[in-house]
PDB file of C-alpha atoms in Angstrom:
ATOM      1  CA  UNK A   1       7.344  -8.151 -18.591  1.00 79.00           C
ATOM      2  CA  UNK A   2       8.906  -9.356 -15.457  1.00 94.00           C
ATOM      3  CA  UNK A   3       7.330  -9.765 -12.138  1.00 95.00           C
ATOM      4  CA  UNK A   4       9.594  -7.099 -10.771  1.00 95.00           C
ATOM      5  CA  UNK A   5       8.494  -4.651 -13.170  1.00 96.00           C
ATOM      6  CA  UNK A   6       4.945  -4.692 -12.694  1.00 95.00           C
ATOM      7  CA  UNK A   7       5.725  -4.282  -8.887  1.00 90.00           C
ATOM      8  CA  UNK A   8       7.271  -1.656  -9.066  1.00 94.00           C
ATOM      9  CA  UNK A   9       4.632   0.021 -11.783  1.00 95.00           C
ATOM     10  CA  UNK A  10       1.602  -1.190  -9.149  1.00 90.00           C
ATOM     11  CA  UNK A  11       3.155   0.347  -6.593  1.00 87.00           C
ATOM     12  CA  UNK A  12       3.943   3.455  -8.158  1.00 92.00           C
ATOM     13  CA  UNK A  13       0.350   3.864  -9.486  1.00 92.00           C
ATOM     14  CA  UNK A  14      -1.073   3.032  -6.122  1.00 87.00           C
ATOM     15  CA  UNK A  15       1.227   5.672  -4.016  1.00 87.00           C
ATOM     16  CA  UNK A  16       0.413   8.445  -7.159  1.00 90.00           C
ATOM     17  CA  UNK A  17      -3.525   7.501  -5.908  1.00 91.00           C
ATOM     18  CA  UNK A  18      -3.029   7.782  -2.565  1.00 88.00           C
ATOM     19  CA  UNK A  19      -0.848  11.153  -2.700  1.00 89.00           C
ATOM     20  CA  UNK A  20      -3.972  12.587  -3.282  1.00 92.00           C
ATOM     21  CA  UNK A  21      -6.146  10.947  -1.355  1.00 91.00           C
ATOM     22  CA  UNK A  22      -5.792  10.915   2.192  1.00 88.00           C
ATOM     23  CA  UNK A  23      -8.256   8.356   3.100  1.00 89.00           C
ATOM     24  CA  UNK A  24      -6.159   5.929   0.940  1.00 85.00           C
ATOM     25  CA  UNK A  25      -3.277   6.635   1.987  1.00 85.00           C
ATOM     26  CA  UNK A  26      -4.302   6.088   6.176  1.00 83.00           C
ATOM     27  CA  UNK A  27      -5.596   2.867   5.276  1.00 80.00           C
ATOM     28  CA  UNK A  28      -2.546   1.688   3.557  1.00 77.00           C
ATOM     29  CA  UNK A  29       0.094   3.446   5.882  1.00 80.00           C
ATOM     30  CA  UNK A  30       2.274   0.413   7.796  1.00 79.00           C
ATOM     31  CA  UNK A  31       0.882   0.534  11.044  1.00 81.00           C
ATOM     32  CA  UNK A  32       1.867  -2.453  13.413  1.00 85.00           C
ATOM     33  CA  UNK A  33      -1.121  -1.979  15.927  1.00 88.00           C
ATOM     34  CA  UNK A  34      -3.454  -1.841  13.184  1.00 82.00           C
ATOM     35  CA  UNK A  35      -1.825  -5.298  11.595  1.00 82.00           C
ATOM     36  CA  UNK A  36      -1.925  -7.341  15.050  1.00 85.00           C
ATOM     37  CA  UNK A  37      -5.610  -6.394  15.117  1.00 88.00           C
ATOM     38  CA  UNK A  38      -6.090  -8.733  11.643  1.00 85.00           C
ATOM     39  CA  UNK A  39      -5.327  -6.171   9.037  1.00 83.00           C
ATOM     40  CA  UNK A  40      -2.605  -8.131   7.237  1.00 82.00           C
ATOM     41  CA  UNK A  41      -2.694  -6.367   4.363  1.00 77.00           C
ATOM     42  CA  UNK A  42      -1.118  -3.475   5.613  1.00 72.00           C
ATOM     43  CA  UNK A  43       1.884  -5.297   6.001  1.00 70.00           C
ATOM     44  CA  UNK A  44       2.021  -6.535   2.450  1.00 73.00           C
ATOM     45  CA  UNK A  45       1.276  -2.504   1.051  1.00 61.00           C
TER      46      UNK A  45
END
């Protein structure tokens, strides 16, 4: 299986998760403010 491939089916599966929950999904929303106070992964999700 190729690295691409399981990106794209982590990704999926994670935004599936967070459509339904809305905490999730605020805490892995792209947010620059939120990434220039240390919360790099943000910018990676």
């Amino acid at each position: 299986m190729s690295i691409t491939l399981i990106i794209i089916i982590a990704t999926s599966i994670i935004s599936f998760i967070a459509f339904s929950n809305h905490k999730l999904m605020d805490q892995f929303i792209f947010y620059p403010p939120a990434v220039r106070r240390g919360q790099i992964y943000r910018f990676f999700s």
